[in-house]
mmCIF file of C-alpha atoms and ligand atoms in Angstrom:
data_model
loop_
_atom_site.group_PDB
_atom_site.id
_atom_site.type_symbol
_atom_site.label_atom_id
_atom_site.label_comp_id
_atom_site.label_asym_id
_atom_site.label_seq_id
_atom_site.Cartn_x
_atom_site.Cartn_y
_atom_site.Cartn_z
ATOM 1 C CA UNK A 1 107.844 83.191 111.864
ATOM 2 C CA UNK A 2 105.247 81.403 109.493
ATOM 3 C CA UNK A 3 101.665 82.673 108.108
ATOM 4 C CA UNK A 4 99.554 80.775 110.321
ATOM 5 C CA UNK A 5 96.472 80.694 111.952
ATOM 6 C CA UNK A 6 95.813 83.539 114.755
ATOM 7 C CA UNK A 7 99.033 85.435 113.163
ATOM 8 C CA UNK A 8 98.496 89.364 112.378
ATOM 9 C CA UNK A 9 99.928 89.322 108.697
ATOM 10 C CA UNK A 10 100.871 92.475 105.989
ATOM 11 C CA UNK A 11 101.167 92.157 102.576
ATOM 12 C CA UNK A 12 101.640 94.181 99.646
ATOM 13 C CA UNK A 13 99.023 92.764 96.755
ATOM 14 C CA UNK A 14 98.378 93.109 93.046
ATOM 15 C CA UNK A 15 94.860 91.420 91.592
ATOM 16 C CA UNK A 16 94.371 90.805 87.966
ATOM 17 C CA UNK A 17 91.224 89.343 86.285
ATOM 18 C CA UNK A 18 91.784 86.282 83.807
ATOM 19 C CA UNK A 19 92.332 89.342 80.819
ATOM 20 C CA UNK A 20 95.102 90.424 82.931
ATOM 21 C CA UNK A 21 93.553 93.682 83.904
ATOM 22 C CA UNK A 22 94.401 95.480 87.852
ATOM 23 C CA UNK A 23 91.521 95.355 89.599
ATOM 24 C CA UNK A 24 93.495 95.973 92.909
ATOM 25 C CA UNK A 25 96.701 96.801 94.183
ATOM 26 C CA UNK A 26 98.006 98.275 97.468
ATOM 27 C CA UNK A 27 101.809 98.901 95.970
ATOM 28 C CA UNK A 28 102.649 102.443 96.124
ATOM 29 C CA UNK A 29 99.240 102.881 99.126
ATOM 30 C CA UNK A 30 99.439 101.514 102.724
ATOM 31 C CA UNK A 31 100.011 97.529 102.891
ATOM 32 C CA UNK A 32 97.185 95.164 104.110
ATOM 33 C CA UNK A 33 97.525 94.372 107.155
ATOM 34 C CA UNK A 34 94.509 91.579 108.527
ATOM 35 C CA UNK A 35 94.633 88.080 110.402
ATOM 36 C CA UNK A 36 94.995 84.667 109.589
ATOM 37 C CA UNK A 37 92.651 82.408 110.035
ATOM 38 C CA UNK A 38 89.858 83.893 110.695
ATOM 39 C CA UNK A 39 88.100 85.056 107.645
ATOM 40 C CA UNK A 40 89.151 88.890 107.688
ATOM 41 C CA UNK A 41 90.397 88.181 103.780
ATOM 42 C CA UNK A 42 88.312 85.588 100.809
ATOM 43 C CA UNK A 43 89.231 81.942 102.121
ATOM 44 C CA UNK A 44 91.911 80.558 98.981
ATOM 45 C CA UNK A 45 93.905 83.166 99.659
ATOM 46 C CA UNK A 46 94.357 83.120 103.048
ATOM 47 C CA UNK A 47 94.736 79.003 102.504
ATOM 48 C CA UNK A 48 98.064 79.981 100.081
ATOM 49 C CA UNK A 49 99.345 82.031 102.009
ATOM 50 C CA UNK A 50 99.331 79.686 105.161
ATOM 51 C CA UNK A 51 102.943 78.538 105.848
ATOM 52 C CA UNK A 52 104.353 81.573 104.099
ATOM 53 C CA UNK A 53 107.461 83.305 105.134
ATOM 54 C CA UNK A 54 108.641 87.422 105.156
ATOM 55 C CA UNK A 55 109.839 87.963 101.687
ATOM 56 C CA UNK A 56 107.847 85.428 100.041
ATOM 57 C CA UNK A 57 106.432 87.035 96.461
ATOM 58 C CA UNK A 58 103.364 84.744 95.979
ATOM 59 C CA UNK A 59 101.557 83.654 92.572
ATOM 60 C CA UNK A 60 97.761 82.938 93.762
ATOM 61 C CA UNK A 61 95.084 82.013 91.073
ATOM 62 C CA UNK A 62 91.561 82.000 93.146
ATOM 63 C CA UNK A 63 88.486 80.101 92.037
ATOM 64 C CA UNK A 64 85.465 81.993 92.237
ATOM 65 C CA UNK A 65 84.000 79.871 94.424
ATOM 66 C CA UNK A 66 87.045 80.180 97.210
ATOM 67 C CA UNK A 67 86.754 83.988 96.410
ATOM 68 C CA UNK A 68 83.958 86.083 95.973
ATOM 69 C CA UNK A 69 81.710 82.935 94.888
ATOM 70 C CA UNK A 70 79.954 82.365 92.041
ATOM 71 C CA UNK A 71 77.233 84.220 90.711
ATOM 72 C CA UNK A 72 73.857 83.633 92.332
ATOM 73 C CA UNK A 73 70.471 83.808 89.706
ATOM 74 C CA UNK A 74 68.311 84.551 92.493
ATOM 75 C CA UNK A 75 70.569 87.724 93.258
ATOM 76 C CA UNK A 76 69.445 89.288 89.538
ATOM 77 C CA UNK A 77 66.230 91.222 90.452
ATOM 78 C CA UNK A 78 63.850 92.881 88.372
ATOM 79 C CA UNK A 79 62.390 95.796 90.466
ATOM 80 C CA UNK A 80 60.132 98.738 89.960
ATOM 81 C CA UNK A 81 61.897 101.761 89.313
ATOM 82 C CA UNK A 82 58.892 104.206 90.898
ATOM 83 C CA UNK A 83 60.599 102.549 93.840
ATOM 84 C CA UNK A 84 64.101 104.571 93.315
ATOM 85 C CA UNK A 85 63.808 107.816 95.170
ATOM 86 C CA UNK A 86 65.518 110.355 92.537
ATOM 87 C CA UNK A 87 64.942 107.436 89.414
ATOM 88 C CA UNK A 88 65.549 110.375 87.029
ATOM 89 C CA UNK A 89 69.050 109.587 87.736
ATOM 90 C CA UNK A 90 68.695 105.992 87.440
ATOM 91 C CA UNK A 91 71.255 104.561 85.010
ATOM 92 C CA UNK A 92 72.953 101.717 83.057
ATOM 93 C CA UNK A 93 75.644 100.446 84.735
ATOM 94 C CA UNK A 94 75.713 102.834 87.826
ATOM 95 C CA UNK A 95 75.935 101.455 91.524
ATOM 96 C CA UNK A 96 72.624 101.938 93.999
ATOM 97 C CA UNK A 97 72.689 100.952 97.817
ATOM 98 C CA UNK A 98 69.299 98.821 98.380
ATOM 99 C CA UNK A 99 68.572 97.493 101.743
ATOM 100 C CA UNK A 100 68.022 94.035 102.411
ATOM 101 C CA UNK A 101 67.128 91.796 105.464
ATOM 102 C CA UNK A 102 70.727 91.416 105.836
ATOM 103 C CA UNK A 103 71.524 95.941 105.835
ATOM 104 C CA UNK A 104 72.302 97.892 102.926
ATOM 105 C CA UNK A 105 73.914 96.280 100.145
ATOM 106 C CA UNK A 106 75.462 97.955 96.940
ATOM 107 C CA UNK A 107 73.813 96.789 93.465
ATOM 108 C CA UNK A 108 74.612 97.367 90.136
ATOM 109 C CA UNK A 109 71.868 98.698 87.371
ATOM 110 C CA UNK A 110 72.006 95.526 85.006
ATOM 111 C CA UNK A 111 69.374 96.738 83.001
ATOM 112 C CA UNK A 112 66.589 99.617 82.885
ATOM 113 C CA UNK A 113 63.547 98.716 80.600
ATOM 114 C CA UNK A 114 60.346 101.220 80.963
ATOM 115 C CA UNK A 115 59.280 100.896 84.847
ATOM 116 C CA UNK A 116 61.845 97.567 85.089
ATOM 117 C CA UNK A 117 64.868 97.999 86.701
ATOM 118 C CA UNK A 118 66.974 94.612 87.043
ATOM 119 C CA UNK A 119 69.542 95.215 89.569
ATOM 120 C CA UNK A 120 72.612 92.635 90.338
ATOM 121 C CA UNK A 121 72.927 92.007 93.587
ATOM 122 C CA UNK A 122 76.009 89.492 93.672
ATOM 123 C CA UNK A 123 79.505 90.932 94.914
ATOM 124 C CA UNK A 124 81.135 93.265 91.649
ATOM 125 C CA UNK A 125 83.863 89.633 91.688
ATOM 126 C CA UNK A 126 81.752 87.058 91.817
ATOM 127 C CA UNK A 127 81.639 84.010 89.513
ATOM 128 C CA UNK A 128 85.457 85.746 88.729
ATOM 129 C CA UNK A 129 88.766 83.673 88.987
ATOM 130 C CA UNK A 130 91.325 86.298 90.939
ATOM 131 C CA UNK A 131 95.233 86.457 89.949
ATOM 132 C CA UNK A 132 97.055 87.612 93.088
ATOM 133 C CA UNK A 133 100.624 88.288 93.427
ATOM 134 C CA UNK A 134 101.311 88.939 97.093
ATOM 135 C CA UNK A 135 104.842 90.057 98.638
ATOM 136 C CA UNK A 136 104.490 89.226 102.296
ATOM 137 C CA UNK A 137 106.008 91.886 104.380
ATOM 138 C CA UNK A 138 105.504 90.993 107.992
ATOM 139 C CA UNK A 139 103.881 88.394 110.575
ATOM 140 C CA UNK A 140 103.413 88.834 113.943
ATOM 141 C CA UNK A 141 101.317 86.952 116.378
ATOM 142 C CA UNK A 142 97.583 89.018 116.765
ATOM 143 C CA UNK A 143 96.883 90.071 120.261
ATOM 144 C CA UNK A 144 94.031 88.959 122.883
ATOM 145 C CA UNK A 145 92.079 92.341 122.181
ATOM 146 C CA UNK A 146 92.803 91.471 118.479
ATOM 147 C CA UNK A 147 91.496 88.215 118.804
ATOM 148 C CA UNK A 148 88.427 89.246 120.438
ATOM 149 C CA UNK A 149 87.729 92.362 118.444
ATOM 150 C CA UNK A 150 88.175 90.033 114.893
ATOM 151 C CA UNK A 151 90.388 92.869 113.423
ATOM 152 C CA UNK A 152 93.759 94.184 113.123
ATOM 153 C CA UNK A 153 95.002 97.431 115.714
ATOM 154 C CA UNK A 154 97.967 99.901 114.957
ATOM 155 C CA UNK A 155 99.189 99.786 111.618
ATOM 156 C CA UNK A 156 97.121 99.119 108.553
ATOM 157 C CA UNK A 157 94.394 98.622 111.100
ATOM 158 C CA UNK A 158 91.951 100.153 113.271
ATOM 159 C CA UNK A 159 92.401 102.857 115.745
ATOM 160 C CA UNK A 160 90.356 102.904 118.593
HETATM 161 ZN ZN1 ZN B 1 89.350 96.626 117.967
#
């Protein structure tokens, strides 16, 4: 069996940035289980895993545009400090939850200057080239129900 569209794939992965710093890893924790071909994971990784078999180990370098996207300047915004509840606790570098037209998202406080708070609403990994090392642990066909829901059920997935 190979990784192709609508297969449930279980992987162990380590994600590093271009400096070689580990950003995230499933090693020593639960492996990641996802459905191939329906946008559960970033498109660049999905593309590089296509056709791989259980037991394969893959090094995948994913450009920002195929990962979390480029940094969008318009998503760096200056807002008034007075708009925050508990604005005493605002500090550069912390993350805050912001309501947008598309729901609540996490933003980073980049700069505070007087009443001006600069927020970066880009994904923290936007603009980054990602370096994955992936072990393919398991592959099985997705059930009709899993495809309906758009996520994996059972181990590593949803329980409901
Ligand atoms: Zn479900």
